[in-house]
Coordinates of C-alpha atoms in Angstrom, one line a residue:
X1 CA 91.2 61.5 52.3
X2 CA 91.2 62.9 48.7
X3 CA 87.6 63.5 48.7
X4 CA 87.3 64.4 51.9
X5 CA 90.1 67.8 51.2
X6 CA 88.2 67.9 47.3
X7 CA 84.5 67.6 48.6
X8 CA 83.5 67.5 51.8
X9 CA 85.9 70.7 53.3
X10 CA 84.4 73.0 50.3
X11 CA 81.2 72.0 50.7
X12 CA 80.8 72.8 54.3
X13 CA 82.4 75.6 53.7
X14 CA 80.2 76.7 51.0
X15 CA 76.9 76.1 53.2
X16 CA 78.3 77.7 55.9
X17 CA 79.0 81.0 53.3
X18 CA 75.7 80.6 51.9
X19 CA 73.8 80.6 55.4
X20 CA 75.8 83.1 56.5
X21 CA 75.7 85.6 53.2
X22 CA 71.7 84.9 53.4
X23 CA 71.2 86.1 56.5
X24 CA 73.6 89.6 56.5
X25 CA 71.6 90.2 52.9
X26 CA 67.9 89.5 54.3
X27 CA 68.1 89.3 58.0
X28 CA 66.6 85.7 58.0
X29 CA 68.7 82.8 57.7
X30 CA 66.6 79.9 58.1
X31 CA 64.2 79.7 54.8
X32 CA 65.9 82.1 52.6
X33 CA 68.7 79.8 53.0
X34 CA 67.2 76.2 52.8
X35 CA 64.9 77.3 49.7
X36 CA 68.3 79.0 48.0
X37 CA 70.4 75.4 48.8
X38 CA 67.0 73.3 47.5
X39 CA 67.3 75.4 44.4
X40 CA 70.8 75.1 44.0
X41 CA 70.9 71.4 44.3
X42 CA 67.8 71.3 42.0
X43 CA 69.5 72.9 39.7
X44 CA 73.0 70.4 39.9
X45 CA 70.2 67.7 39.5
X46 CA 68.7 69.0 36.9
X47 CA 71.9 69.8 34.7
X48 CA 73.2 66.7 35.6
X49 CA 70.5 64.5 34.4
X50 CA 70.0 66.6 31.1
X51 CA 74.0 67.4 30.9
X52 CA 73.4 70.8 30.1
X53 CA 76.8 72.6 29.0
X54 CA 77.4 75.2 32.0
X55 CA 79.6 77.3 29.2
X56 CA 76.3 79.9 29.0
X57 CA 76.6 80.1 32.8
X58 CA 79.9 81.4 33.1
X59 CA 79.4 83.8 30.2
X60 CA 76.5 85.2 32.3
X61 CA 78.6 85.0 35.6
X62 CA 81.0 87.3 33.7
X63 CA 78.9 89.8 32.2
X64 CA 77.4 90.4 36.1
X65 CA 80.7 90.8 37.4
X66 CA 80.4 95.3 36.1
X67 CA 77.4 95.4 38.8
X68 CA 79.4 94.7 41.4
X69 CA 82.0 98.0 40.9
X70 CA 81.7 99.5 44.4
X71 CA 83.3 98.7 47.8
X72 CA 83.5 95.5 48.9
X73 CA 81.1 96.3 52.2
X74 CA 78.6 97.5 49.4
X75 CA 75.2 95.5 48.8
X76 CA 75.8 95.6 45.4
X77 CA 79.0 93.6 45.8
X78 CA 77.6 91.5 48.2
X79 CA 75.0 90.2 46.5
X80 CA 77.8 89.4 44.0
X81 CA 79.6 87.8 45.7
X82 CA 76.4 85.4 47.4
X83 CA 75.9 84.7 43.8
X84 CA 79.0 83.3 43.0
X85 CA 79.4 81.2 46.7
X86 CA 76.1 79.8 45.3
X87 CA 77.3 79.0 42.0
X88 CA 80.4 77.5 43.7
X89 CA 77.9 75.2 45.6
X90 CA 76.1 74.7 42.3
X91 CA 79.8 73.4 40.3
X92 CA 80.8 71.2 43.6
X93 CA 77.7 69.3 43.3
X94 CA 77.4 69.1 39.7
X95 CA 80.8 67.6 39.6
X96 CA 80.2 65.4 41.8
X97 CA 77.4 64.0 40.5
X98 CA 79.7 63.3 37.3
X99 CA 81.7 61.4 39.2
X100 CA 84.2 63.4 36.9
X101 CA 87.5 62.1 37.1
X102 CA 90.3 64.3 39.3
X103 CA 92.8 66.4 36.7
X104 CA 96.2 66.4 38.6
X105 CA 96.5 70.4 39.0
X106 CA 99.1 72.4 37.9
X107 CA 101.2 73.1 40.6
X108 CA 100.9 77.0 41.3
X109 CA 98.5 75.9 43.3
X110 CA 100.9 74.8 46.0
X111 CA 102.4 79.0 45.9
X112 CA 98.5 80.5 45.7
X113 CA 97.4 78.4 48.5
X114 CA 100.5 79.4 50.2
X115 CA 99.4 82.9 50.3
X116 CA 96.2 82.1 51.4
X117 CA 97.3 80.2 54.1
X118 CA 99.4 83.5 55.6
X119 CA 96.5 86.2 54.9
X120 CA 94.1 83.8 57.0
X121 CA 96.4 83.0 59.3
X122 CA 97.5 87.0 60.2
X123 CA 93.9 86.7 61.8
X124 CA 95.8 85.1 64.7
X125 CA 97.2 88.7 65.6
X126 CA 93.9 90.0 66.6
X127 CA 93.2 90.3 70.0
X128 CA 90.6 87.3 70.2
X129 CA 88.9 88.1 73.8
X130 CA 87.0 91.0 72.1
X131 CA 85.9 89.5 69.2
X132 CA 84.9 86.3 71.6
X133 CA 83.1 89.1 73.6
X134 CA 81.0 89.9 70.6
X135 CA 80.3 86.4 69.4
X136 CA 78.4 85.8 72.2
X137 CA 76.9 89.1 72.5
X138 CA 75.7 89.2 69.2
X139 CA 75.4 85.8 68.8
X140 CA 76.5 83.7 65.4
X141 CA 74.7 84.9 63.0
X142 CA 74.5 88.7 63.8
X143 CA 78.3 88.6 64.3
X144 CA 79.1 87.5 60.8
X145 CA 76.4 90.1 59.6
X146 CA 78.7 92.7 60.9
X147 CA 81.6 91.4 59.0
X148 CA 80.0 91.2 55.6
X149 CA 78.8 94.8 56.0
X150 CA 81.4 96.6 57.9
X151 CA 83.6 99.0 56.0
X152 CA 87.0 99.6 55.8
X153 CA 87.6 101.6 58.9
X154 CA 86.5 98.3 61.2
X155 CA 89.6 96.7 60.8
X156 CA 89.1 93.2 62.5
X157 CA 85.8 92.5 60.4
X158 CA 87.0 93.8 57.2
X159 CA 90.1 92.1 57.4
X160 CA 88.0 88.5 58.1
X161 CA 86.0 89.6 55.1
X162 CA 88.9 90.5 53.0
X163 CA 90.6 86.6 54.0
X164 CA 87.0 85.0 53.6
X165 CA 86.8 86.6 50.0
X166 CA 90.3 85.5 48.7
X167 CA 89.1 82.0 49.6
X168 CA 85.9 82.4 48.1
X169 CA 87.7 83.3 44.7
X170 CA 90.6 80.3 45.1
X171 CA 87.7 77.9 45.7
X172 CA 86.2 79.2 42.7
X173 CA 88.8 79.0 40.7
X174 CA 90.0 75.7 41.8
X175 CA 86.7 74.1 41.1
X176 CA 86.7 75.5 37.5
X177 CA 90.2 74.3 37.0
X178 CA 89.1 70.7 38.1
X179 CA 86.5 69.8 35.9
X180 CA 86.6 68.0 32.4
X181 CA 86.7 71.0 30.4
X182 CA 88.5 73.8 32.1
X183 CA 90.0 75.9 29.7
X184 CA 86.8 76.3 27.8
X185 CA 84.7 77.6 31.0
X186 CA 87.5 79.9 31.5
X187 CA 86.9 81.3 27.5
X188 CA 83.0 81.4 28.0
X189 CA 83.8 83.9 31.4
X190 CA 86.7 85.7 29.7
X191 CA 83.8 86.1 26.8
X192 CA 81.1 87.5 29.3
X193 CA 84.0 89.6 30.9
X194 CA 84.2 91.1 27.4
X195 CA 81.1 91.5 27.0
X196 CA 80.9 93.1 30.5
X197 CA 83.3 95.3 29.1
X198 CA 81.9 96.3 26.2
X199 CA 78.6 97.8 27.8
X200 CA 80.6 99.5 30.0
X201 CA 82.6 101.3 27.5
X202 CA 79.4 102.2 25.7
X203 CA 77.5 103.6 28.8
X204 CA 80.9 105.8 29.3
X205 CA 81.1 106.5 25.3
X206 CA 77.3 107.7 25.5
X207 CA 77.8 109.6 28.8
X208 CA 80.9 112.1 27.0
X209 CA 78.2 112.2 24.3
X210 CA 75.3 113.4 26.5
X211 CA 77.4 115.9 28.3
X212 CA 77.9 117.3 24.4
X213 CA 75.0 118.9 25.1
X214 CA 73.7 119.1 28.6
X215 CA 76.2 120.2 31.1
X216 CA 74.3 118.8 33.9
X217 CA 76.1 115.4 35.5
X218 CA 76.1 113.4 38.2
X219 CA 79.3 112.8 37.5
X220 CA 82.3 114.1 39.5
X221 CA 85.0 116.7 38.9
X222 CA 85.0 115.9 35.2
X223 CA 85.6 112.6 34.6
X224 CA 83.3 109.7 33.9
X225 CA 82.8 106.4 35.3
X226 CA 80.5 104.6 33.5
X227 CA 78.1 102.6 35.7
X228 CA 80.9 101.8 38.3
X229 CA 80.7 104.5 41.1
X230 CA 84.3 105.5 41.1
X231 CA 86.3 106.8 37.7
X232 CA 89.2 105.5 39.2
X233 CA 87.7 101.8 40.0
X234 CA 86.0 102.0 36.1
X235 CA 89.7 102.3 34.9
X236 CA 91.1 99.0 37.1
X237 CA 88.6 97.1 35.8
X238 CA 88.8 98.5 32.1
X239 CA 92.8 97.6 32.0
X240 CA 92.2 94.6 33.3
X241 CA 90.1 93.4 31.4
X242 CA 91.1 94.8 28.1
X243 CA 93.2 92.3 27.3
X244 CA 91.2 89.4 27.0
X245 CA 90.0 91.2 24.1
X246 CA 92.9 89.8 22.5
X247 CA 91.6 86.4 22.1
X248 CA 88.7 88.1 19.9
X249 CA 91.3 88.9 17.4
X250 CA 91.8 84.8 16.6
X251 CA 90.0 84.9 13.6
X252 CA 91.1 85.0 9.9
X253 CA 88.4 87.8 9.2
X254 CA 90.2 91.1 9.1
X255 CA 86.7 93.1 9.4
X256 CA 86.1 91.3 13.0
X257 CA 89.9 92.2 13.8
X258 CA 88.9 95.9 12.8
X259 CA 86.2 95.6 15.0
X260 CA 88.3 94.7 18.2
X261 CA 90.6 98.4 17.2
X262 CA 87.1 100.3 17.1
X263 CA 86.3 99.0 20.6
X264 CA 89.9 99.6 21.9
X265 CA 89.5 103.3 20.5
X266 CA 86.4 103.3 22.5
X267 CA 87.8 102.3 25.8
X268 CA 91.0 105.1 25.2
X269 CA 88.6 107.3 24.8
X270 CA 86.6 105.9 28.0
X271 CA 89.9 106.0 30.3
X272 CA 91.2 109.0 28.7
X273 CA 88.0 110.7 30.1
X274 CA 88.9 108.7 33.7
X275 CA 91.4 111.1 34.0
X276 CA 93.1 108.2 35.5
X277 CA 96.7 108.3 34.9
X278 CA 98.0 105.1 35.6
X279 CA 95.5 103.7 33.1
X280 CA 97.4 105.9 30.5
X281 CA 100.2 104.1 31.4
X282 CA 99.4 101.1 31.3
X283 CA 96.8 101.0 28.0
X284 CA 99.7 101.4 24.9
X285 CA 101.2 97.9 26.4
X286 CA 97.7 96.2 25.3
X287 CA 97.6 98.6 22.0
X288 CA 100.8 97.6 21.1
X289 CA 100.8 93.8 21.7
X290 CA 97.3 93.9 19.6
X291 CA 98.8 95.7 16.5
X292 CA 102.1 92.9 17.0
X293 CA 99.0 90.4 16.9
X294 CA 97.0 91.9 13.7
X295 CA 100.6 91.9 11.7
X296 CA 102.4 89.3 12.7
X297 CA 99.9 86.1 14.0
X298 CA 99.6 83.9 11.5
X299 CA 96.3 82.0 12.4
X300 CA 96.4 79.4 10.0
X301 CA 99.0 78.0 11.7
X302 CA 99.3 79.5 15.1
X303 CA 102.3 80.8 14.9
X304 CA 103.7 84.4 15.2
X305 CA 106.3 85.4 12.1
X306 CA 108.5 88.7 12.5
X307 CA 110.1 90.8 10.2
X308 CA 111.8 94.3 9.8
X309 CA 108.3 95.2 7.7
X310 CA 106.1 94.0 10.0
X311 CA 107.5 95.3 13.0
X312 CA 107.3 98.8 10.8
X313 CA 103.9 98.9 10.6
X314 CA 102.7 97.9 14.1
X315 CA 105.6 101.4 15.2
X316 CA 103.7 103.4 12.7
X317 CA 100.4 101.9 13.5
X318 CA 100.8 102.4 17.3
X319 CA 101.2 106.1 17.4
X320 CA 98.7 107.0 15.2
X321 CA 95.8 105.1 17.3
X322 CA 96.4 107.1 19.9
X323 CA 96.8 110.3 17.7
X324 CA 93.1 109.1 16.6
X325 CA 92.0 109.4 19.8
X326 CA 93.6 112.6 21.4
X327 CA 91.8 114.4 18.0
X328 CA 89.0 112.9 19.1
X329 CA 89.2 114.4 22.6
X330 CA 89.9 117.8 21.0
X331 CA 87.3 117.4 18.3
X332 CA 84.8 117.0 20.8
X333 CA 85.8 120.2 22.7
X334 CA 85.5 122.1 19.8
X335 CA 81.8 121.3 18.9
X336 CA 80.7 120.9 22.3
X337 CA 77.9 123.3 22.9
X338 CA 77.8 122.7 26.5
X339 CA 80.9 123.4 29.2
X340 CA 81.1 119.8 30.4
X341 CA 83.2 118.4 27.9
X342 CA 85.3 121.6 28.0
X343 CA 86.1 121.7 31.5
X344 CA 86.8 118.1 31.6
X345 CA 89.4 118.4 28.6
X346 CA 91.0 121.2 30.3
X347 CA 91.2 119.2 33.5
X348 CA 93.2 116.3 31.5
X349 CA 95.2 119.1 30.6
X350 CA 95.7 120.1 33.8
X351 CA 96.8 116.5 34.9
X352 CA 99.2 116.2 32.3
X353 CA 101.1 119.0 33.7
X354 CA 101.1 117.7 37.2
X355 CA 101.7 114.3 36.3
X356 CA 104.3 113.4 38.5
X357 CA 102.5 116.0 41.5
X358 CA 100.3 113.6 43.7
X359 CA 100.3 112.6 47.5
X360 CA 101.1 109.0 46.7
X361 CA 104.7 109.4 47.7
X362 CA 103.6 110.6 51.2
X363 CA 101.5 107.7 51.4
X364 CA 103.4 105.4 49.8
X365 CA 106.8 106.1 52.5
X366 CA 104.0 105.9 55.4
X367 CA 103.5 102.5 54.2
X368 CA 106.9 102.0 54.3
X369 CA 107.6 102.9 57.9
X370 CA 104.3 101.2 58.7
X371 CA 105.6 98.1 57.2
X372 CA 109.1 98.4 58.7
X373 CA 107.6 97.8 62.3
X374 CA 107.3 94.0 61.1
X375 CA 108.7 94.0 57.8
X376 CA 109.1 89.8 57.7
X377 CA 105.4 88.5 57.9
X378 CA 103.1 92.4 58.3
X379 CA 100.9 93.2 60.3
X380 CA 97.7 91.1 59.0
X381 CA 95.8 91.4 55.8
X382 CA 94.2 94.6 54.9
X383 CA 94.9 96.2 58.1
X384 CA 97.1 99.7 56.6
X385 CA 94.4 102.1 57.3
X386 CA 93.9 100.5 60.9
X387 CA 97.7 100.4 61.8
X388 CA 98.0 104.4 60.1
X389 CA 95.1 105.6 62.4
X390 CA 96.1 104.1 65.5
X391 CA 100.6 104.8 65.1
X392 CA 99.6 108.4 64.4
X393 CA 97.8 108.5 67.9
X394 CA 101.0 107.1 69.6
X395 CA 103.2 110.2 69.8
X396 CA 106.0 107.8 70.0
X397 CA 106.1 105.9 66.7
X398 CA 108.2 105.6 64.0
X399 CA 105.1 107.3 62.0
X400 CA 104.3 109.9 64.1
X401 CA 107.8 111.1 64.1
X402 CA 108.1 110.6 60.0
X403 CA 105.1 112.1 59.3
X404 CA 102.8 115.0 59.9
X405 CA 99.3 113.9 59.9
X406 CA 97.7 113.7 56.2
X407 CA 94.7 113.0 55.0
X408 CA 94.2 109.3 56.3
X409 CA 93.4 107.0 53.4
X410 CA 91.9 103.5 53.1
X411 CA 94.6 102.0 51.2
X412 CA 98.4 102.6 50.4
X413 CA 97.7 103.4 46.7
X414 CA 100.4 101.0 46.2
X415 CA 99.9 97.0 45.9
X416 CA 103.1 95.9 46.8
X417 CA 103.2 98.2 49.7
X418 CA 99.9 97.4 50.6
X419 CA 101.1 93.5 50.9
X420 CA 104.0 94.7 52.3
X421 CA 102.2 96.2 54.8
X422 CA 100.0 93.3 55.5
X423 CA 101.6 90.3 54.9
X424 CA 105.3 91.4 54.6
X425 CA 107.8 90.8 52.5
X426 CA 107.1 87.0 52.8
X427 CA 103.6 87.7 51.8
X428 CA 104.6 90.2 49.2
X429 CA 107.2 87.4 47.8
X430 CA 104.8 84.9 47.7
X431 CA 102.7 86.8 45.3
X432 CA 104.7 87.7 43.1
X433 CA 106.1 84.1 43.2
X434 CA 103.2 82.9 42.2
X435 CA 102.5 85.9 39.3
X436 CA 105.9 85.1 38.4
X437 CA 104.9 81.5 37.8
X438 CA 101.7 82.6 36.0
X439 CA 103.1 84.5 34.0
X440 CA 106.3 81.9 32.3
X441 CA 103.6 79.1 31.5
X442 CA 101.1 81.6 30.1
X443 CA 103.8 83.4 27.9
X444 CA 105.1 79.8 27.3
X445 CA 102.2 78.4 25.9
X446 CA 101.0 81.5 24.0
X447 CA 104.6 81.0 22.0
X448 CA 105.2 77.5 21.6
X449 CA 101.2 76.9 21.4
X450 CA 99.5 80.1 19.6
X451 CA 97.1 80.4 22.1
X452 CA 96.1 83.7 22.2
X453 CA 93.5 83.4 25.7
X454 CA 97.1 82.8 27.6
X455 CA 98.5 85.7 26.0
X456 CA 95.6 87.5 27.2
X457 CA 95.8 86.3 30.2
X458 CA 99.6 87.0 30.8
X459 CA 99.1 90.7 29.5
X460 CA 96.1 90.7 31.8
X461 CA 98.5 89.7 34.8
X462 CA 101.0 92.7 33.3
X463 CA 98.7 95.3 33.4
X464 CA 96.7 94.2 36.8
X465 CA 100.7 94.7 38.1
X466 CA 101.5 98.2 36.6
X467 CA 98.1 99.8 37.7
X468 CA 98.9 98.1 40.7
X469 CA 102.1 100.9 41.2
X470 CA 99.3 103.2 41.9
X471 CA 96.3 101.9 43.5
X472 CA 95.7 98.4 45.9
X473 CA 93.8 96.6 43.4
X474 CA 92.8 94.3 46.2
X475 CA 90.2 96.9 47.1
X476 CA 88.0 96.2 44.3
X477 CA 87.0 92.6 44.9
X478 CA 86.1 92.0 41.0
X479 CA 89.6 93.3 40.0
X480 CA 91.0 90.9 42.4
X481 CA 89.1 88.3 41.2
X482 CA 90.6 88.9 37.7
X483 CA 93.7 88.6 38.5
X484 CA 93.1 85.2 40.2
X485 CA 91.2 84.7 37.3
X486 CA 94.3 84.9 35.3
X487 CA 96.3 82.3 37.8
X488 CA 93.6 79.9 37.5
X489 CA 93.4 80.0 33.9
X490 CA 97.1 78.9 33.9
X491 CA 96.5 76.5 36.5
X492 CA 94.6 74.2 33.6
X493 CA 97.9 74.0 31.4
X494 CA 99.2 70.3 32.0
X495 CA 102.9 69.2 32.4
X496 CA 102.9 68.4 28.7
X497 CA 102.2 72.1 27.9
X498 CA 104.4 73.9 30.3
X499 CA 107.4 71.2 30.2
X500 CA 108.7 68.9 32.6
X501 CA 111.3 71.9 33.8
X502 CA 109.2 74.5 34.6
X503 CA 106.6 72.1 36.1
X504 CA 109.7 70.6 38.4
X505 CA 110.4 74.3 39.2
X506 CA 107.0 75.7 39.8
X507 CA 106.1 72.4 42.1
X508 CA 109.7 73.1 44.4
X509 CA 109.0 77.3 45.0
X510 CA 105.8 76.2 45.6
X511 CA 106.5 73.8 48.5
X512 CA 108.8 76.8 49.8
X513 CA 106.0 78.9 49.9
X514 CA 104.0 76.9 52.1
X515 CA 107.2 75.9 54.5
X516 CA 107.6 80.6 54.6
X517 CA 103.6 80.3 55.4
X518 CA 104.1 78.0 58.1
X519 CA 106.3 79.5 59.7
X520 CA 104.4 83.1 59.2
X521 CA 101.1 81.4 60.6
X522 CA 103.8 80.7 64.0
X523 CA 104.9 84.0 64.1
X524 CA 101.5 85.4 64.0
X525 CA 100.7 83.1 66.3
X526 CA 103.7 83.9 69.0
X527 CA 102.4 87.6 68.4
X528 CA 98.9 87.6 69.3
X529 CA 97.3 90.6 70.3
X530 CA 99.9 92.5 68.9
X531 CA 102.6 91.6 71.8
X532 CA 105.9 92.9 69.7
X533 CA 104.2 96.2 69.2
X534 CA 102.9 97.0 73.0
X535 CA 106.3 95.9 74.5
X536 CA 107.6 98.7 72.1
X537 CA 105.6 101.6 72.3
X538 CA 104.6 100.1 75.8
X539 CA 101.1 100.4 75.7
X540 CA 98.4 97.9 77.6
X541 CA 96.2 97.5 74.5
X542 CA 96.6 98.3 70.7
X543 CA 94.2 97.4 68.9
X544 CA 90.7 98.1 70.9
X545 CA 88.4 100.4 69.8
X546 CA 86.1 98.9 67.3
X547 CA 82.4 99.4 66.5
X548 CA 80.1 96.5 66.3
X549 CA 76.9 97.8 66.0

């Protein structure tokens, strides 16, 4: 039975992804597909018999993950994500071939999957006879083109694609939690997501220098996004990852600790240029915890020490890196021959003064009352921009009343709302239940243990959570898969890390997180089609217009 749930589930999943995947990316399923499997068992062959470390493969896996900075519907991000369902495929075989022996897993994995379990199972409110209509229409293969590459507006498909991809990433990260050496594949990715990082800041960096002098851009309004295709999706992925810069700073060298400030200077000057303000928010918590690291970490003997002087220096320190780089941003205005860099200091200028004057409020209390119309278990994962659309048609709803009709957008700007929304506040509980969780062992081991990778993953976790006030950083799937990233790193601490306690206490809200998504995956279940919503604004269909061409 174990292997069956550890091997054979996975693995037909995985081949059914793969098949799939192939055939919405090239239109032909059958030998794209079987020469890509051959390849990838070849390869699980081939590393088996020569036991070939796999640490430069996740390295590379985490240097690709800046191509894929678009929309999730977007071929760049699908080809992304193929490539990691194939290197899924490519782990489950490999460790199988090992024969390596099963690692009892920490148990956050009982809350994670919990969640899971209730965004797959929100499917169940879709009205089914339509999408059965256009399974056999279509037929198979066609039909799960159209959810790979339908965008946000398409609610049903986008919403199977959006469940599909979080259990991509939890297979992922469950099969790197599993093997013999967990916690060091997890450093060799957090190293290519560094790296990743790094390139980025330095396309951005040579960008503001380019526009020095030639005030033609194909950038927009000002602000620069490096190679992503969105400033404000650049900055998500910048604060995100920023932290597991951290773990660079683990070295008794002070030049290579010097180094990591030159990059962070780098990157403040990269987001400052974003014009993104919740990345100005949330970047002093990862400049301050890295001064507290360069004065206080002792890394002889992996401990921190405190004291009145040190803490002194990192409050003197602090302000004067970010002095560094406001002159910066000025010094460049002043010798900038060209009006690019000009007009995009003055627009900085210009946000500063209307920082708190935005339409996220508006959107933000929409999701509210949108929320409020099943505010236990939502209305089904990633559906806001759906349900917004379709309540401001009914003359009748709680929405249309609220509201005058805004601009509609594809997200809340809001993660809790936009779980809220979707899943609830069961759903929206769950997840922070299971952050909450992440976050005590990380921050656990980083102080009783030294390990700086789980402080940088915990600050990771902090910052994915205070961006998150502003924007759904579900929307981005590599700035999801971050943040799982973070949970699954913390998933590899044992009990004798983490302590019998919190182990006992993580393991109970765990199993009351499946028992909530149980009962959520009834209630979905119970309201198929939507039934609680036509009986209110008594309508014969709600959701029915969608486009599957």
């Amino acid at each position: 039975m174990r292997t069956f749930i550890t091997f054979v589930i996975p693995l037909i999943y995985l081949v059914f992804s793969h098949v799939t995947r192939t055939y919405a990316l090239l239109s032909a399923p059958v030998l794209p597909a079987v020469i890509g499997l051959a390849v990838i068992a070849g390869g699980a062959y081939f590393g088996y018999r020569k036991q070939l470390p796999l640490r430069a493969l996740f390295t590379f896996l985490g240097i690709a993950m800046i191509l894929a900075g678009e929309h999730s519907w977007s071929v760049r991000n699908q080809v992304f994500e193929y490539g990691l369902n194939g290197f899924c495929l490519f782990l489950l075989l490999f460790h199988q071939l090992r024969g390596s022996k099963e690692r009892p897993l920490n148990p956050i994995k009982y809350s994670l999957l919990a969640f899971i379990l209730l965004a797959v199972s929100s499917l169940l409110l879709f009205p089914f006879d339509s999408i059965s209509d256009q399974w056999s229409i279509s037929g198979q293969l066609r039909f799960f083109q159209t959810i790979y590459q339908s965008p946000i507006d398409v609610a049903i498909q986008y919403s199977m694609a959006a469940c599909n991809r979080l259990f991509l990433f939890f297979v992922f990260i469950w099969l790197i939690t599993g093997m013999e050496s967990p916690r060091e594949c997890y450093k060799a990715l957090f190293r290519g997501v560094v790296i990743g990082l790094i390139i980025c800041v330095l396309f951005s960096i040579g960008d503001i220098v380019r526009s020095l002098f030639f005030s033609e851009s194909k950038q927009a309004a000002g602000r620069f996004s490096s190679i992503f295709l969105n400033p404000g999706w650049f900055a998500q992925f910048v604060i995100v990852a920023l932290p597991y810069l951290i773990e660079r700073m683990q070295t008794p060298v002070r030049w290579k600790k010097w180094l990591v400030f030159v990059v962070l200077v780098g990157a403040e000057l990269a987001l400052i240029f974003t014009l993104s303000r919740a990345s100005w928010l949330a970047y002093p918590i990862i400049l301050f915890c890295c001064w507290l690291i360069f004065y206080s970490y002792d890394f002889t003997e992996r401990q921190f020490y405190f004291s009145r002087k040190k803490l002194l220096l990192v409050c003197i320190s602090f302000p004067l890196t970010i002095c560094l780089s406001v002159c910066l941003v000025y010094g460049l205005k002043s010798i900038a021959p060209s009006k690019r860099v000009k007009n995009s200091v003055d627009y900085i200028e210009k946000r500063l003064e209307r920082f708190s004057k935005t339409e996220r409020p508006t959107i933000w209390k929409a999701g509210l009352t949108i929320g409020g119309e099943a505010p236990v278990f939502g209305l089904g994962y990633e559906t806001f921009r759906e349900h917004t659309k379709k309540m401001f048609e009914l003359p009748q709803s709680d929405l249309s009343k609220a509201f005058t009709p805004f601009v509609l957008r594809d997200t809340a700007h809001n993660t809790y709302i936009q779980l809220f929304t979707g899943l609830g506040m069961a759903g929206l509980g769950i997840w922070l239940m299971v952050m909450a969780l992440t976050l005590a062992m990380l921050v656990w081991d980083a102080v009783r243990n030294g390990e700086m990778l789980s402080l940088s993953a915990a600050l990771s976790i902090v910052t994915f959570h205070i961006y998150g006030l502003f924007q759904s950083m579900q929307y981005i799937s590599i700035v999801l898969l971050l943040g799982m990233l973070a949970v699954g790193y913390a998933m590899t601490l044992d009990r004798e890390v983490v302590g019998d306690r919190l182990w006992k206490t993580a393991k109970g809200w765990g199993m009351a997180c499946l028992i909530v998504a149980v009962l959520g995956a009834g209630n979905y279940a119970l309201d198929h089609g939507y039934a609680s919503l036509k009986q209110k604004y008594q309508v014969e269909e709600y959701f029915t217009a969608f486009s599957w061409d």
